[in-house]
Amino acid sequence: MIPIAKPYLTREDAQAAYDTILTGWITQGPKVQEFEENFAAYTGAKYAVAVSNCTTALHLSLIVSGIKPGDEVICPSMSYIATANAIKYVGATPVFAEVHPANYNLDPVDVEKRITAKTKAILLVHQIGMPADIDNFSSLSKKYGLKLIEDAACAAGSAYKGKKIGSHSELVCFSFHPRKVISTGDGGMITTDQEDHFNRLKLLRQHGMSVNDRVRHEAKQIVFEDHFEVGYNYRMTDIQASVGIKQLEKLEWLINERRKIAAEYHKAFKDLEFVQLPTENDGYFSNYQSYSIYLKKSCPVGRNDLMQILLDQGIASRRGIMTAHREMAYKKNSNHVNLPISEDLQDHSILLPLYVPMEDKDLQYVIATFLKIVNP
Ligand SMILES: *Cc1c(COP(=O)(O)O)cnc(C)c1O
């Protein structure tokens, strides 16, 4: 069976977790700080704050951006549902906008149409690792006085106009779930250049506490903590961070391997007129967290049939990225929502296997099987 994805974890990653456990310091401590410093240096951001996952990263980013009940935040419906959920956590309303068929990212023209007096922010997703047009959204945000937050859950190591994702906007959120390019089991990170955000994020992730456990532990004189505001327990553990440090060292190599596989798919499918392949324009660099292709109406085999035939031949695939507005959690408030492009993309796209290491014979088998099904 060829899986859709699998995390790349080595003996070295396991050893790092093992060593950390034996130090006796297993929750947020020195390893979290080291991971944050390495991640900030890697992305080119001034600061990085590690948290328990990307959903909590988004939640805290919305809080420090001052998003409140009654506010509207524009985001894609076609994204993992956590994007919209985080907006709900602060009591705000996600306003879903349309995406581009070629890269699954928000369409700035459609976003502008959905701005109202209540709009306070844009939550920009770099879908399955393909960067969105940050400059365009940055100007749009400035024009209307909105906050721009990036949901870069899938985009660690992707780049836009020569700079790594994480270095462009005020707040950028990453995920280290096993379905992403590097993993810590669960885990998240927020990058920022602003010291005020950095300090408040560190408070909020640990119950709003003025002194963290490590400072108290290392203190030579007694210290008492204060709790400045109602915070959360959104800590990453040192066990996770020690794995993250090792994973990060492999990220560039992993992306290179993923891009070779994507290039093979591209070469094999580029002449099929009934598929739309992912488009990486000049200045855009994807980590290929997933490889998704869109099947046009002229495709001789329907998407679901194609997935079943692939499965019968031992190849896992997945449907296109979900749309939140068609899920039970959002449906009852989505009667007026009109997103034909997003719905069409969800219904007619397919994700193909992409992981490291993927043996060439497996890759060639996926390609040959796919071609045989669509070109009977
Ligand atoms: C995976 C993902 C998330 C959620 O990340 P977690 O770390 O699992 O909380 C949020 N947004 C997008 C776009 C994702 O792909």
XYZ file of C-alpha atoms and ligand atoms in Angstrom:
391
model
C 0.000 0.000 0.000
C 1.383 3.422 -0.965
C 0.289 5.969 1.688
C -0.706 9.560 0.989
C 1.906 10.939 3.409
C 4.182 9.954 6.236
C 6.374 11.906 8.614
C 10.148 11.662 8.235
C 11.398 10.649 11.676
C 14.800 9.151 12.409
C 16.749 7.513 15.196
C 18.338 10.935 15.772
C 14.915 12.477 16.480
C 14.082 9.638 18.889
C 17.454 10.026 20.624
C 16.805 13.736 21.145
C 13.467 12.991 22.873
C 15.131 10.241 24.952
C 17.936 12.543 26.090
C 15.480 15.275 27.044
C 13.340 12.889 29.082
C 16.377 11.819 31.086
C 17.249 15.428 31.988
C 14.058 15.551 34.063
C 12.978 18.835 32.431
C 10.205 17.705 30.121
C 7.782 20.587 29.632
C 8.545 24.066 28.258
C 12.138 24.915 29.134
C 15.585 25.241 27.536
C 14.784 23.056 24.498
C 11.723 25.154 23.648
C 13.864 28.288 23.791
C 16.536 26.718 21.580
C 13.930 25.578 19.047
C 12.419 29.085 18.993
C 15.796 30.720 18.419
C 16.663 28.274 15.626
C 13.271 28.695 13.991
C 13.462 32.498 14.104
C 16.952 32.382 12.570
C 15.784 29.958 9.886
C 12.793 32.059 8.798
C 14.532 35.402 9.212
C 12.003 36.663 11.767
C 13.229 38.487 14.874
C 11.258 36.343 17.324
C 9.520 32.984 17.464
C 7.149 31.661 20.147
C 6.482 27.910 20.357
C 2.981 26.730 21.272
C 1.031 23.488 21.446
C -0.200 23.513 17.822
C -1.062 25.872 14.973
C -4.684 26.263 16.047
C -3.561 27.739 19.383
C -0.965 29.814 17.481
C -3.817 31.301 15.418
C -5.950 31.846 18.522
C -3.196 33.793 20.333
C -2.342 35.763 17.175
C -5.965 36.894 16.873
C -5.984 37.911 20.558
C -2.801 39.999 20.323
C -4.189 41.577 17.137
C -7.108 42.817 19.242
C -9.816 40.838 17.408
C -13.000 40.836 19.503
C -16.602 39.580 19.494
C -18.546 41.281 16.699
C -15.506 41.720 14.467
C -15.244 40.080 11.055
C -12.132 38.294 9.807
C -11.814 37.354 6.139
C -10.379 33.908 5.425
C -10.793 31.127 2.871
C -13.489 28.510 3.455
C -11.308 26.151 1.466
C -8.747 25.448 4.188
C -8.390 23.090 7.074
C -11.299 23.913 9.426
C -8.927 25.148 12.180
C -8.478 28.408 10.238
C -12.147 29.351 10.723
C -12.390 27.803 14.202
C -9.650 30.044 15.607
C -11.656 33.093 14.532
C -14.684 31.696 16.384
C -12.592 31.243 19.564
C -12.254 35.033 19.930
C -15.975 35.500 19.258
C -15.431 36.997 15.815
C -17.111 35.941 12.556
C -15.165 34.237 9.770
C -16.186 35.781 6.440
C -15.318 33.309 3.721
C -13.759 34.536 0.482
C -13.028 32.836 -2.795
C -9.719 31.280 -3.878
C -7.755 31.041 -7.150
C -8.081 27.746 -9.049
C -4.386 27.657 -9.933
C -2.934 27.859 -6.413
C -5.913 27.457 -3.999
C -4.998 30.741 -2.284
C -7.268 33.713 -1.485
C -8.256 35.899 -4.422
C -7.509 39.539 -3.472
C -10.272 40.910 -5.742
C -12.895 38.759 -4.039
C -11.483 39.559 -0.585
C -11.792 43.309 -1.219
C -15.479 42.885 -2.154
C -16.173 41.254 1.214
C -14.634 44.003 3.380
C -17.220 45.790 5.569
C -17.097 48.315 8.403
C -16.785 45.345 10.795
C -13.788 43.760 9.071
C -10.713 43.864 11.317
C -8.302 41.339 9.807
C -7.413 39.028 6.938
C -6.285 35.511 7.807
C -4.164 34.546 4.819
C -3.502 30.833 4.275
C -0.542 29.503 2.269
C -2.473 26.493 1.119
C -0.648 23.143 1.129
C 2.641 25.047 1.169
C 2.099 27.282 -1.888
C 2.690 30.896 -0.844
C -0.161 33.365 -1.303
C 0.496 36.793 -2.825
C 1.552 38.455 0.455
C 2.388 41.879 -1.061
C -1.069 42.203 -2.539
C -2.745 41.392 0.793
C -0.342 43.599 2.677
C -1.371 46.630 0.541
C -5.030 45.696 0.876
C -4.682 45.522 4.670
C -2.961 48.906 4.767
C -5.593 50.485 2.509
C -8.434 49.435 4.841
C -6.524 49.522 8.169
C -6.771 45.756 8.721
C -4.473 43.314 10.488
C -2.823 40.687 8.313
C -2.171 37.315 9.966
C -0.651 34.430 8.026
C -1.814 30.840 8.504
C 1.398 29.168 7.384
C 0.485 25.824 8.999
C 1.702 23.938 5.927
C 4.342 26.408 4.753
C 7.511 25.928 6.860
C 10.387 26.486 4.434
C 8.250 27.909 1.607
C 9.372 31.307 0.318
C 7.865 34.404 -1.294
C 9.944 36.877 -3.316
C 13.219 35.470 -2.021
C 12.336 35.528 1.692
C 11.174 32.615 3.808
C 7.550 32.506 4.967
C 7.611 33.800 8.547
C 9.547 36.961 7.740
C 6.877 39.038 5.950
C 3.941 39.820 8.249
C 3.307 40.917 11.819
C 2.213 37.418 12.910
C 2.808 34.126 11.097
C 1.576 30.758 12.434
C 3.098 27.320 11.723
C 2.122 23.717 12.474
C 4.256 20.674 13.282
C 1.438 18.128 13.009
C 2.653 14.862 11.378
C 0.794 15.784 8.165
C 3.108 18.796 7.703
C 6.668 18.792 6.327
C 8.394 18.635 9.733
C 6.757 17.357 12.901
C 6.974 17.341 16.678
C 3.899 15.106 17.099
C 1.738 18.133 17.677
C 3.251 21.576 17.854
C 3.056 25.132 16.601
C 5.111 28.313 16.241
C 4.388 32.013 15.824
C 6.974 34.305 14.242
C 6.947 38.080 14.648
C 9.288 41.065 14.445
C 7.461 42.948 17.183
C 8.753 42.803 20.729
C 5.332 43.666 22.217
C 3.739 40.670 20.444
C 6.645 38.452 21.492
C 6.219 39.345 25.164
C 2.437 39.078 25.254
C 2.401 35.768 23.356
C 4.813 34.290 25.900
C 2.499 35.377 28.729
C -0.686 34.151 27.093
C 0.644 30.669 26.327
C 1.410 30.106 29.989
C -1.608 31.241 32.017
C -0.650 34.937 31.810
C 2.099 34.234 34.344
C 4.777 36.886 34.891
C 7.628 34.441 35.626
C 7.854 31.074 33.934
C 8.719 27.761 35.632
C 12.281 27.841 34.418
C 13.003 31.286 35.855
C 11.616 30.202 39.226
C 13.605 26.984 39.090
C 16.876 28.760 38.368
C 16.311 31.704 40.755
C 18.812 32.263 43.537
C 16.308 34.290 45.506
C 12.673 33.500 46.067
C 10.317 34.851 43.405
C 6.545 35.058 43.356
C 4.628 35.077 40.131
C 1.808 37.403 39.117
C -0.958 36.643 36.659
C -1.500 39.700 34.514
C -4.480 38.500 32.502
C -6.488 35.361 31.798
C -4.116 33.193 29.810
C -4.065 29.643 28.489
C -2.021 26.504 28.726
C -0.745 26.391 25.157
C 2.799 25.251 25.977
C 4.989 23.083 23.788
C 6.956 20.509 25.801
C 10.761 20.212 25.788
C 10.335 16.634 24.523
C 8.572 17.982 21.425
C 11.006 20.867 21.018
C 14.048 18.570 21.132
C 12.541 16.618 18.216
C 11.709 19.913 16.475
C 15.345 21.064 16.679
C 16.474 17.928 14.830
C 13.587 18.100 12.344
C 14.390 21.711 11.503
C 17.973 20.733 10.618
C 16.515 18.426 7.944
C 13.927 20.827 6.559
C 15.907 22.155 3.567
C 16.854 18.650 2.500
C 13.261 17.423 2.941
C 11.908 20.248 0.780
C 14.465 19.468 -1.900
C 13.364 15.820 -1.932
C 9.687 16.804 -2.021
C 10.266 19.166 -4.917
C 11.951 16.398 -6.920
C 8.826 14.227 -6.495
C 6.527 17.130 -7.429
C 8.670 17.740 -10.525
C 8.246 14.093 -11.578
C 4.464 14.391 -11.278
C 4.572 17.637 -13.198
C 6.640 16.169 -16.011
C 4.312 13.160 -16.285
C 1.022 15.097 -16.279
C 1.849 18.417 -17.941
C 0.498 17.424 -21.361
C -2.869 16.156 -20.087
C -5.292 18.895 -21.134
C -7.952 17.759 -18.636
C -5.900 18.405 -15.489
C -4.825 21.666 -13.864
C -1.456 21.239 -12.132
C -0.220 23.364 -9.207
C 1.259 26.587 -10.558
C 4.377 28.041 -8.963
C 4.813 31.497 -10.474
C 8.044 33.532 -10.460
C 8.921 34.570 -6.905
C 6.915 31.729 -5.368
C 8.619 28.715 -3.802
C 6.508 25.855 -2.423
C 7.631 23.180 0.030
C 5.025 20.874 -1.606
C 3.434 19.865 1.686
C 0.882 18.170 -0.623
C 0.546 17.634 -4.341
C -2.988 18.424 -5.491
C -4.323 18.360 -9.029
C -7.660 19.601 -10.310
C -9.622 17.446 -12.751
C -11.484 19.483 -15.350
C -14.948 18.553 -16.630
C -13.311 16.954 -19.678
C -11.484 14.372 -17.509
C -12.683 10.938 -18.688
C -12.886 9.559 -15.127
C -14.723 11.171 -12.209
C -12.712 12.146 -9.139
C -14.305 9.643 -6.731
C -14.060 6.788 -9.232
C -10.431 7.664 -9.807
C -9.735 7.588 -6.054
C -11.439 4.192 -5.684
C -9.583 2.642 -8.637
C -6.277 3.954 -7.247
C -7.135 2.460 -3.847
C -8.000 -0.899 -5.460
C -4.485 -0.857 -6.926
C -2.846 -0.096 -3.577
C -2.507 3.691 -3.865
C -3.951 6.056 -1.254
C -5.194 9.474 -2.336
C -7.337 12.181 -0.734
C -10.076 14.486 -1.940
C -9.223 18.143 -2.441
C -8.899 20.531 0.482
C -12.121 20.802 2.484
C -14.469 23.797 2.575
C -15.562 24.859 6.062
C -18.888 26.407 4.981
C -20.238 23.002 3.906
C -19.430 21.334 7.246
C -22.101 20.936 9.943
C -20.213 23.309 12.239
C -20.670 26.211 9.785
C -23.548 25.158 7.541
C -26.390 26.755 9.472
C -24.817 30.194 9.131
C -23.706 29.688 5.545
C -26.985 29.899 3.601
C -25.962 33.152 1.984
C -22.407 32.026 1.267
C -21.634 31.833 -2.443
C -18.301 30.142 -3.179
C -18.630 28.237 -6.476
C -14.885 28.081 -7.176
C -14.015 26.691 -3.726
C -16.785 24.083 -3.953
C -15.766 23.027 -7.437
C -12.113 22.717 -6.335
C -13.026 20.602 -3.322
C -15.198 18.306 -5.435
C -12.810 17.843 -8.337
C -9.290 17.870 -6.899
C -7.228 14.940 -5.757
C -4.128 14.765 -3.574
C -1.516 12.217 -4.666
C 1.066 10.423 -2.476
C 4.102 12.546 -1.598
C 6.465 11.731 1.255
C 10.165 11.249 1.970
C 11.708 8.847 1.235
C 9.427 7.801 -1.626
C 11.042 5.055 -3.639
C 11.282 5.819 -7.323
C 9.546 2.569 -8.238
C 6.575 3.581 -6.065
C 6.455 7.046 -7.610
C 6.611 5.586 -11.122
C 3.879 3.088 -10.177
C 1.579 5.925 -9.021
C 2.244 7.852 -12.238
C 1.751 4.841 -14.525
C -1.424 3.754 -12.715
C -2.873 7.274 -12.819
C -2.133 7.604 -16.544
C -3.632 4.192 -17.293
C -6.871 5.100 -15.480
C -7.364 8.481 -17.148
C -6.142 7.319 -20.604
C -7.826 3.939 -20.955
C -2.964 21.788 9.687
C -3.550 23.110 9.564
C -3.964 23.854 10.683
C -3.995 23.268 12.074
O -2.740 22.932 12.567
P -2.649 22.153 13.979
O -1.191 22.223 14.311
O -3.116 20.764 13.727
O -3.493 22.868 14.948
C -4.423 25.147 10.499
N -4.491 25.690 9.278
C -4.134 25.012 8.163
C -4.202 25.689 6.839
C -3.667 23.687 8.264
O -3.333 23.020 7.165
